[in-house]
PDB file of C-alpha atoms in Angstrom:
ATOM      1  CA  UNK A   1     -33.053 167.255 -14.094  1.00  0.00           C
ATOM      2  CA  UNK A   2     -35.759 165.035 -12.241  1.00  0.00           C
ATOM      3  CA  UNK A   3     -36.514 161.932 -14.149  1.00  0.00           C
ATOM      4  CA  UNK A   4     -39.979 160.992 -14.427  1.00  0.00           C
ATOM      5  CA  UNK A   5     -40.334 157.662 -12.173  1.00  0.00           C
ATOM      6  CA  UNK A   6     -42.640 155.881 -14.666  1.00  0.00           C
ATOM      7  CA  UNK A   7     -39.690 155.592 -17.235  1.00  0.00           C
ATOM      8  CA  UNK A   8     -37.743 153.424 -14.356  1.00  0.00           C
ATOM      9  CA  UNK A   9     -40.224 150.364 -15.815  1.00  0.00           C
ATOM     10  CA  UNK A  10     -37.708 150.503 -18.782  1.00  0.00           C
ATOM     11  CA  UNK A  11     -34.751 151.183 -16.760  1.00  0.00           C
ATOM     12  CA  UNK A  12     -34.321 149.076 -14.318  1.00  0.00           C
ATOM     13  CA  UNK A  13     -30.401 149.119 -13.401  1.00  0.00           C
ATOM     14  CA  UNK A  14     -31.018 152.796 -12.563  1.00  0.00           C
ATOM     15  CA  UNK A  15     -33.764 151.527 -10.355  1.00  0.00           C
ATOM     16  CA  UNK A  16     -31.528 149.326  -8.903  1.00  0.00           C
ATOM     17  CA  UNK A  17     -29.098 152.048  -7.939  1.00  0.00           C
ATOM     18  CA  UNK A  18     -32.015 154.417  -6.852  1.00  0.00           C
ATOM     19  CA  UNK A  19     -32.621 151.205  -4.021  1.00  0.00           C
ATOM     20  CA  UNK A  20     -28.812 150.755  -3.271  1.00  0.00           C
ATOM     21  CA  UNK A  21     -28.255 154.198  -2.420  1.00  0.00           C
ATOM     22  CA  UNK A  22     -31.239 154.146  -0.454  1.00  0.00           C
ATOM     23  CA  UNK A  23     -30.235 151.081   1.760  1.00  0.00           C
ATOM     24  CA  UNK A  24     -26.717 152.296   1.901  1.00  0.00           C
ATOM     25  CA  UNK A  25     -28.313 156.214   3.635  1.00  0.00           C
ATOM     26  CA  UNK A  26     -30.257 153.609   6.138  1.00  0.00           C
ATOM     27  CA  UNK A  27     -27.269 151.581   6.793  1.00  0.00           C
ATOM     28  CA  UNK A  28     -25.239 153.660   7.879  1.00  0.00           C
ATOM     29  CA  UNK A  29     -27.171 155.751   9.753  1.00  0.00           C
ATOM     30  CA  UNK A  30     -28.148 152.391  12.056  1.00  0.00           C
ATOM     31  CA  UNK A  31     -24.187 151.388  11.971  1.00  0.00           C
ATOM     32  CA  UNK A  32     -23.735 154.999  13.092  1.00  0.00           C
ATOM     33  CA  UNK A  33     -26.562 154.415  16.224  1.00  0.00           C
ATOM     34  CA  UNK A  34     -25.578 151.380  17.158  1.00  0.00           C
ATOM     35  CA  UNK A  35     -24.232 151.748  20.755  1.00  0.00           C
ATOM     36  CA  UNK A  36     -27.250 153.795  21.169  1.00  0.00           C
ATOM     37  CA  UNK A  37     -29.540 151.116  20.184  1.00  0.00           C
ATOM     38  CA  UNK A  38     -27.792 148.708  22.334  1.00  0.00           C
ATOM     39  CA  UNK A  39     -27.977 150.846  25.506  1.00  0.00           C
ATOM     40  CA  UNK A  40     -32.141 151.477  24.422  1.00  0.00           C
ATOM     41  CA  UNK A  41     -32.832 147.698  24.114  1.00  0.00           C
ATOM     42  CA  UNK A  42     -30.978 146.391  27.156  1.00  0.00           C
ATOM     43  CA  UNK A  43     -32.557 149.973  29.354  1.00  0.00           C
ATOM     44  CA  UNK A  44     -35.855 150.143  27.889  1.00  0.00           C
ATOM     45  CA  UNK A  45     -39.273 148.718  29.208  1.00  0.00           C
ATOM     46  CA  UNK A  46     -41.316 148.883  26.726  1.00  0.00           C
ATOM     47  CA  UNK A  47     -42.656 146.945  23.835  1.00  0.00           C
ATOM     48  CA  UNK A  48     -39.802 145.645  21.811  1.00  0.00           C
ATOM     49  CA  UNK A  49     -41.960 146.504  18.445  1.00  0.00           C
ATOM     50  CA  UNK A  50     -41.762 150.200  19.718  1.00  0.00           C
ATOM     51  CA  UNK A  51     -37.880 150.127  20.572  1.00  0.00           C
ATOM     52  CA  UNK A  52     -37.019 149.176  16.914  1.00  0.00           C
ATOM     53  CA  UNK A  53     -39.316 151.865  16.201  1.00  0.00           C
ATOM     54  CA  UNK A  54     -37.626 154.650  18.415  1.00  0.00           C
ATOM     55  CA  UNK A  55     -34.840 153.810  17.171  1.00  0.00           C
ATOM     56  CA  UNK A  56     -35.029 153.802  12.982  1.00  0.00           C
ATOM     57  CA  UNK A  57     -36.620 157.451  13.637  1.00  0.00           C
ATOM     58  CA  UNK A  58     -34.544 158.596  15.955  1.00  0.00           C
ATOM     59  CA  UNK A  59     -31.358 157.214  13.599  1.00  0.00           C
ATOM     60  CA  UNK A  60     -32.878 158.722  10.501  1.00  0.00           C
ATOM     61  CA  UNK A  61     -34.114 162.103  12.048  1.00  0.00           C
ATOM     62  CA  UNK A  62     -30.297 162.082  13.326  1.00  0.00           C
ATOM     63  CA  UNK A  63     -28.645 161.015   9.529  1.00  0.00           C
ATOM     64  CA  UNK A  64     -30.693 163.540   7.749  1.00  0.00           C
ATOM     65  CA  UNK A  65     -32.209 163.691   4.171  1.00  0.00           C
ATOM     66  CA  UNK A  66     -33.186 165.854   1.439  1.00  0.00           C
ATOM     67  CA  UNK A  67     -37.047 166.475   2.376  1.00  0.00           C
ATOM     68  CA  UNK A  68     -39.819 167.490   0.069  1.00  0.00           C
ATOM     69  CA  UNK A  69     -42.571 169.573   1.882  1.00  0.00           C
ATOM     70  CA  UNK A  70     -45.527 166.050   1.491  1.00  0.00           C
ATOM     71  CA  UNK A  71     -46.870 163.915   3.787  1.00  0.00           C
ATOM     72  CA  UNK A  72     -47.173 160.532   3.251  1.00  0.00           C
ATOM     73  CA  UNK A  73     -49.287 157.516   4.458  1.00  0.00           C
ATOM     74  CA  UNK A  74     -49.212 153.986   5.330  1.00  0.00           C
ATOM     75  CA  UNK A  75     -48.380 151.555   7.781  1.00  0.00           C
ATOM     76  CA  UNK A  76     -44.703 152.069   7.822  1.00  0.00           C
ATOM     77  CA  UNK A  77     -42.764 153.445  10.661  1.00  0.00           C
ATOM     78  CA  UNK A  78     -41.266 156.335   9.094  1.00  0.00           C
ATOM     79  CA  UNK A  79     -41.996 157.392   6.344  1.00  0.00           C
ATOM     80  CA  UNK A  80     -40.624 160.537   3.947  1.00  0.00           C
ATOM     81  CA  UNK A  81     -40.771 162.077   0.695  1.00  0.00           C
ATOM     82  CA  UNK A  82     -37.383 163.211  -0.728  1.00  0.00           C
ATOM     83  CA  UNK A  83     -35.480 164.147  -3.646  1.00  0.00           C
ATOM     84  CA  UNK A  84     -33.011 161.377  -4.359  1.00  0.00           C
ATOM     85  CA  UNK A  85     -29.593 163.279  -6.099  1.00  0.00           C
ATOM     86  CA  UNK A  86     -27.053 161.112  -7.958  1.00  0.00           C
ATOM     87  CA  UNK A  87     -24.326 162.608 -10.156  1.00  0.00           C
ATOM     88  CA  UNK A  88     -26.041 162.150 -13.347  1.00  0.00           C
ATOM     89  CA  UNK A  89     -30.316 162.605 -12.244  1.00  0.00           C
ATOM     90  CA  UNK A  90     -32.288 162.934  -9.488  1.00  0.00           C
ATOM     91  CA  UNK A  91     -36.015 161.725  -8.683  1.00  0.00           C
ATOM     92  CA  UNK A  92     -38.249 162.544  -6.716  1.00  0.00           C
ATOM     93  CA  UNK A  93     -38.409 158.894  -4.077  1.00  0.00           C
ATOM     94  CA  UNK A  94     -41.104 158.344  -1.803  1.00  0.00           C
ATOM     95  CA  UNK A  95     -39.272 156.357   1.312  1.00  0.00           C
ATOM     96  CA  UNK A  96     -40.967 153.828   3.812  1.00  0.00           C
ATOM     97  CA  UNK A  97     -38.749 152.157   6.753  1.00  0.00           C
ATOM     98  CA  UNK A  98     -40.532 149.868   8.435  1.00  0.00           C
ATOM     99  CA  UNK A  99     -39.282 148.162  11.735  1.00  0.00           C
ATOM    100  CA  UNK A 100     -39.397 144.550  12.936  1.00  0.00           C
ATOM    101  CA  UNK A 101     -38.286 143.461  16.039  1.00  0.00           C
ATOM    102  CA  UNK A 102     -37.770 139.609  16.989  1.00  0.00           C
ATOM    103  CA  UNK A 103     -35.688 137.054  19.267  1.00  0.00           C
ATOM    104  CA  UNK A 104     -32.829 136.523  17.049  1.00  0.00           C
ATOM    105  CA  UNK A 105     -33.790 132.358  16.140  1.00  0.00           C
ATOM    106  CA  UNK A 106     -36.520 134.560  13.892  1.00  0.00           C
ATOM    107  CA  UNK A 107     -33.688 136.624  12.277  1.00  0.00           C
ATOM    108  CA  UNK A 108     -33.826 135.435   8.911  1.00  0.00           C
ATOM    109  CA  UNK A 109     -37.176 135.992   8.190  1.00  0.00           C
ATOM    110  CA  UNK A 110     -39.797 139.284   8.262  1.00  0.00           C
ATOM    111  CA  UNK A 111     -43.414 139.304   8.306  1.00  0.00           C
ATOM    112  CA  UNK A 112     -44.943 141.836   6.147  1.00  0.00           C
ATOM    113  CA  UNK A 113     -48.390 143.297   5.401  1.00  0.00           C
ATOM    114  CA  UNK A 114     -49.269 143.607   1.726  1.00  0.00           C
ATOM    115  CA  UNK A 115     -49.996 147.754   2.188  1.00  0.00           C
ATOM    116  CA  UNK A 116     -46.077 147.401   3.161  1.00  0.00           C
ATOM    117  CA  UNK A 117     -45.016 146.286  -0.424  1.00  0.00           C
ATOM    118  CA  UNK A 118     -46.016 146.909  -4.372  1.00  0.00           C
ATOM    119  CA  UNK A 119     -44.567 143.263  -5.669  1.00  0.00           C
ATOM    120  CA  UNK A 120     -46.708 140.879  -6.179  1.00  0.00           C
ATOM    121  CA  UNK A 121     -46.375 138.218  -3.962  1.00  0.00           C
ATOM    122  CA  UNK A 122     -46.054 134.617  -6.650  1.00  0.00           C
ATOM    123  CA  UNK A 123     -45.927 131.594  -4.045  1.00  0.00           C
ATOM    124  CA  UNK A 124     -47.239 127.953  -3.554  1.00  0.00           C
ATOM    125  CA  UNK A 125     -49.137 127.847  -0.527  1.00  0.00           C
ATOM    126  CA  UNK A 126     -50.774 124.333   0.038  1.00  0.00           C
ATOM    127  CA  UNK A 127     -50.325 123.306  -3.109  1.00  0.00           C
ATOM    128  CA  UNK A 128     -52.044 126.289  -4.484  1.00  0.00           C
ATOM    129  CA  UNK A 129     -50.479 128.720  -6.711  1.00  0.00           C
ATOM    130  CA  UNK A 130     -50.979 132.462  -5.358  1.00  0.00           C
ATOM    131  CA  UNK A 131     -50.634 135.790  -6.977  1.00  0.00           C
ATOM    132  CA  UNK A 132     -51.362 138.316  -4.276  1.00  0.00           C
ATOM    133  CA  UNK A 133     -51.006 141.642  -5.137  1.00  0.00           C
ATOM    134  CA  UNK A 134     -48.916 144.456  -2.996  1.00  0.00           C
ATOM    135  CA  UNK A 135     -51.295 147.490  -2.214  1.00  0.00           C
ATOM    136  CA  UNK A 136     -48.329 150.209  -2.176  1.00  0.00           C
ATOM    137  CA  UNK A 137     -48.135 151.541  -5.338  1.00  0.00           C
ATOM    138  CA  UNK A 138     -44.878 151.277  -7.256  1.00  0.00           C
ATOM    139  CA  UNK A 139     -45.240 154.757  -8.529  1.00  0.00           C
ATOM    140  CA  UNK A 140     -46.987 157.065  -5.946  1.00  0.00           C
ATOM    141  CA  UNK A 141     -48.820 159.787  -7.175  1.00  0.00           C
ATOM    142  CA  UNK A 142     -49.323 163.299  -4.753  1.00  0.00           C
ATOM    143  CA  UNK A 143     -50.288 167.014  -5.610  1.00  0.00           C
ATOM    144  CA  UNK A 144     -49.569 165.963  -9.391  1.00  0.00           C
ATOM    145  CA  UNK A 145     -46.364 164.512  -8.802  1.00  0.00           C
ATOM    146  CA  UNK A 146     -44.963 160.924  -9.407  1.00  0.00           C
ATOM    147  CA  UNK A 147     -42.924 159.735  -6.626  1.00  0.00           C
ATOM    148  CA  UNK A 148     -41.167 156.557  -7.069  1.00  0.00           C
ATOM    149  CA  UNK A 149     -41.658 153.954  -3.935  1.00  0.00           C
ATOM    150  CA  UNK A 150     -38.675 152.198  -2.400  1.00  0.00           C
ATOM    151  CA  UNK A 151     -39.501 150.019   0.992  1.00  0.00           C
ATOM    152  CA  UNK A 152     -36.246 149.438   3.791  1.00  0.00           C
ATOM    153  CA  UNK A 153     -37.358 147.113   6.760  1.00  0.00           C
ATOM    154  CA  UNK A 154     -34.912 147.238   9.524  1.00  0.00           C
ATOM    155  CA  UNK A 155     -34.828 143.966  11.747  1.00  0.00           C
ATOM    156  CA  UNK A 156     -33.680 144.118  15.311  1.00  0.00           C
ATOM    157  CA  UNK A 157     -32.034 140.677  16.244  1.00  0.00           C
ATOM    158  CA  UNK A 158     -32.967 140.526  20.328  1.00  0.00           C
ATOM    159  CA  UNK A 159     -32.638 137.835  23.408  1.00  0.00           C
ATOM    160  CA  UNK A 160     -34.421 138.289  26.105  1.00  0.00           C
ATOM    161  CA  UNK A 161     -32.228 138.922  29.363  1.00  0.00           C
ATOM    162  CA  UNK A 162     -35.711 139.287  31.543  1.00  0.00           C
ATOM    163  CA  UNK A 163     -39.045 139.756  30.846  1.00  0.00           C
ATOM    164  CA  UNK A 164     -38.121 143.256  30.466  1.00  0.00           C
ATOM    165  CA  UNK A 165     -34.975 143.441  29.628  1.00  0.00           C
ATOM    166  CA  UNK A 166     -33.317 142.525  26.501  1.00  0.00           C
ATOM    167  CA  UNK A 167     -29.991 142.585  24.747  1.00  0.00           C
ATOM    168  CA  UNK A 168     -29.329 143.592  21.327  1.00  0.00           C
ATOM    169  CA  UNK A 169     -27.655 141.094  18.767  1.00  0.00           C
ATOM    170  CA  UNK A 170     -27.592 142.671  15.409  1.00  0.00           C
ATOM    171  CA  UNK A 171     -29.581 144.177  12.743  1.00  0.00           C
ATOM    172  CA  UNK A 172     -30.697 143.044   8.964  1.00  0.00           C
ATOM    173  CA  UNK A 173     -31.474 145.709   7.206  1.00  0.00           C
ATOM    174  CA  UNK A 174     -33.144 144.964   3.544  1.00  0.00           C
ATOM    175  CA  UNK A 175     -34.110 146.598   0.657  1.00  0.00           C
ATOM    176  CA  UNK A 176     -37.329 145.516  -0.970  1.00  0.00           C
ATOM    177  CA  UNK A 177     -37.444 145.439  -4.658  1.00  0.00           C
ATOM    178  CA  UNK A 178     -40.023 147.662  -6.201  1.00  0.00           C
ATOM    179  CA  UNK A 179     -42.955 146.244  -7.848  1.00  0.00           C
ATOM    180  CA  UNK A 180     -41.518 147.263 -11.562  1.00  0.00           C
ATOM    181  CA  UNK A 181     -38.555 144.498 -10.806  1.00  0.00           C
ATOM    182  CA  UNK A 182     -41.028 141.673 -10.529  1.00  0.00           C
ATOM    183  CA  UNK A 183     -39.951 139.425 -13.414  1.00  0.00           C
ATOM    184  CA  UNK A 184     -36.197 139.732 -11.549  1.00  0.00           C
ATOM    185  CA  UNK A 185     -37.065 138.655  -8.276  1.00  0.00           C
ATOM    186  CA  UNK A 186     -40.216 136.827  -8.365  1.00  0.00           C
ATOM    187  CA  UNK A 187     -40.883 136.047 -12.129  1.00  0.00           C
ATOM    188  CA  UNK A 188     -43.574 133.292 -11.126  1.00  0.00           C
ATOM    189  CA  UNK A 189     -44.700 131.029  -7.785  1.00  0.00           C
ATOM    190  CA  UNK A 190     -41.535 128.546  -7.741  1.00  0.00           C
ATOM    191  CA  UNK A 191     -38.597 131.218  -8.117  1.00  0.00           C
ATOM    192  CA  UNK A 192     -39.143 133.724  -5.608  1.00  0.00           C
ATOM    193  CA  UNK A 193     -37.939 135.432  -2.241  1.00  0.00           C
ATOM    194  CA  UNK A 194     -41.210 135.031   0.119  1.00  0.00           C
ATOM    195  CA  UNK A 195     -42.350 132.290   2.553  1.00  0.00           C
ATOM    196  CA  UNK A 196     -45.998 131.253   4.091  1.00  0.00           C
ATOM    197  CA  UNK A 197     -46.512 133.889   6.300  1.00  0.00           C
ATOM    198  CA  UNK A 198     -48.179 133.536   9.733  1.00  0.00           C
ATOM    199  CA  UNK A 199     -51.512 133.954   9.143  1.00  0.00           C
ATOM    200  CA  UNK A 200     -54.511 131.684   9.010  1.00  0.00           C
ATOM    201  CA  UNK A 201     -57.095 131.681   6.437  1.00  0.00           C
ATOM    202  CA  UNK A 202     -59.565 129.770   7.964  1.00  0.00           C
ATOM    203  CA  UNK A 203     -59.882 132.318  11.006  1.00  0.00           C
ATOM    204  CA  UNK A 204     -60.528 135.101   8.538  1.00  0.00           C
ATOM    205  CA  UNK A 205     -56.643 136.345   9.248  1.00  0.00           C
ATOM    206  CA  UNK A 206     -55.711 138.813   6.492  1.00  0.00           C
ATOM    207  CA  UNK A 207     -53.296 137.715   3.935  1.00  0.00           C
ATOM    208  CA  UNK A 208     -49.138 138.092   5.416  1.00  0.00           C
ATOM    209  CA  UNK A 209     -46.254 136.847   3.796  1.00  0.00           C
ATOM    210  CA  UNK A 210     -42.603 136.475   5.333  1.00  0.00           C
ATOM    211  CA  UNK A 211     -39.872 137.759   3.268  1.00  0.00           C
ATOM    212  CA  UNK A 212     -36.735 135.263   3.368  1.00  0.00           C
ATOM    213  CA  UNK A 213     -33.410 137.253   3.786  1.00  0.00           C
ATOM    214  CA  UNK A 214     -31.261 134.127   2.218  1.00  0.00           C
ATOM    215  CA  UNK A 215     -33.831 133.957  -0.621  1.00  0.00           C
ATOM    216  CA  UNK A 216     -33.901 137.798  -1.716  1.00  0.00           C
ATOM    217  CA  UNK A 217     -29.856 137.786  -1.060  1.00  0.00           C
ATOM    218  CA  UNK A 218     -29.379 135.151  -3.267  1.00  0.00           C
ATOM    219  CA  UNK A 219     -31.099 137.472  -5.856  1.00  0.00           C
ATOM    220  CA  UNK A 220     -28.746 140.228  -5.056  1.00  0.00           C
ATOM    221  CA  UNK A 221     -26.893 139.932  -2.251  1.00  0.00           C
ATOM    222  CA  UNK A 222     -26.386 143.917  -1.797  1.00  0.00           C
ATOM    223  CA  UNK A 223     -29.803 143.840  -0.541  1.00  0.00           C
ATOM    224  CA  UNK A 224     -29.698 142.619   3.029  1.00  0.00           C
ATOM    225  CA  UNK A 225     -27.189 143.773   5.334  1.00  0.00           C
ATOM    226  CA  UNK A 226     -26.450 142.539   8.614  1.00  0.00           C
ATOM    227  CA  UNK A 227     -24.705 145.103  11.518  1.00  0.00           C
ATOM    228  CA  UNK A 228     -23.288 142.892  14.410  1.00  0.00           C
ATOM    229  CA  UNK A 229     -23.752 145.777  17.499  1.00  0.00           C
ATOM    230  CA  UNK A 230     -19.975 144.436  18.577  1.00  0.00           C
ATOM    231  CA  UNK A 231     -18.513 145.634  15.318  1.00  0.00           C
ATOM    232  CA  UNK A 232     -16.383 148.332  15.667  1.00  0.00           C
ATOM    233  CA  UNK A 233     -15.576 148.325  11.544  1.00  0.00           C
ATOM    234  CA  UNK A 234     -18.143 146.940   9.235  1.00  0.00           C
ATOM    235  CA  UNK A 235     -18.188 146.018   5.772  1.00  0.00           C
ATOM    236  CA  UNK A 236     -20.480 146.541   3.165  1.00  0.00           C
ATOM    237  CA  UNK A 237     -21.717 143.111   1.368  1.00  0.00           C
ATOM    238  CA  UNK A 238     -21.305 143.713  -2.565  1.00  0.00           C
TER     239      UNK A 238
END
């Protein structure tokens, strides 16, 4: 039986599993494509933006999903409408991966677009209390049918070898709670799991936010996962 996504507002540990199944699928299939990745990154000449793209697709395409026959659209890197099947429901899950690529002394960090996220983003931001709404919607809505959102960003951890050539670290992979957990993850502007992002106001820059991997794990540490590419067995942080 499909659950209807709206009635996740009221139940929010199954929402919670809905996103930790979800990061586990992406996971793995990166832990599964990392030699691959390594070998792109260090071979590679182009953008490093468009490697970590490459890659998430081509490490998704390879995992494989249940697919529903919809297109979606946004400014995520892949993106994927699916049914979502656990033992005792299944939903119907609209998926966005998004890809970030940076020098690793960025690695804890991810700069993010507010069409990439439904939270609302609750902050102090010189001295000014925010409330910045996400523009994804936490419960998409297509051809009649409610698809609930869940956002992955993968984050490729790089140094640069030359200016062309670069070498792999490791990978945080995080799962972005869905606007319907606000009050658990960013109940107001002092207890949150965002930064000042890099944009500037007074140039007309629109609104960005980072999201702070030690911030959001300290919510729930399940949701950020970091793959060293040397790791031959990897564990899975509870």
């Amino acid at each position: 039986m499909l659950i209807d996504p709206y009635s996740l507002s009221s139940e929010l540990e199954q929402l919670e599993q809905i996103e930790k199944a979800s990061l586990r699928m992406i996971v793995q299939a990166i832990f599964d494509f990392r030699e691959s990745a390594e070998e792109i990154f260090r071979e590679e000449s182009d953008l490093v933006a468009d490697i970590g793209e490459d890659i998430t697709r081509e490490a998704l395409d390879s995992m494989g999903m249940s697919r529903i026959d919809q297109r979606l659209f946004g400014k995520m890197d892949y993106k994927q409408a699916r049914y979502l099947f656990h033992p005792e429901y299944a939903v119907r899950q609209a998926l966005f991966v998004d890809s970030k690529a940076e020098k690793s002394s960025g690695m804890k960090t991810a700069t993010l677009q507010t069409s990439q996220f439904s939270m609302e983003v609750r902050q102090i931001r010189s001295g000014q209390s925010l409330q910045i709404p996400g523009t994804l919607p936490s419960v998409l809505s297509l051809r009649d049918e409610d698809y609930i959102t869940t956002t992955v960003f993968v984050k490729y951890n790089y140094s640069e070898l030359t200016p062309k050539s670069y070498a792999l670290d490791g990978v945080t992979i995080a799962a972005l709670p869905n606007g319907l957990l606000q009050e658990r993850y960013n109940p107001n502007a002092v207890d949150g799991i965002w930064l000042a992002g890099r944009n500037a106001p007074s140039r007309g820059e629109a609104f960005r936010v980072r999201l702070s991997f030690p911030k959001l794990k300290a919510k729930a540490s399940w949701r950020v996962q970091s793959i060293p590419i040397s790791a031959k067995i990897w564990h899975w942080t509870k």
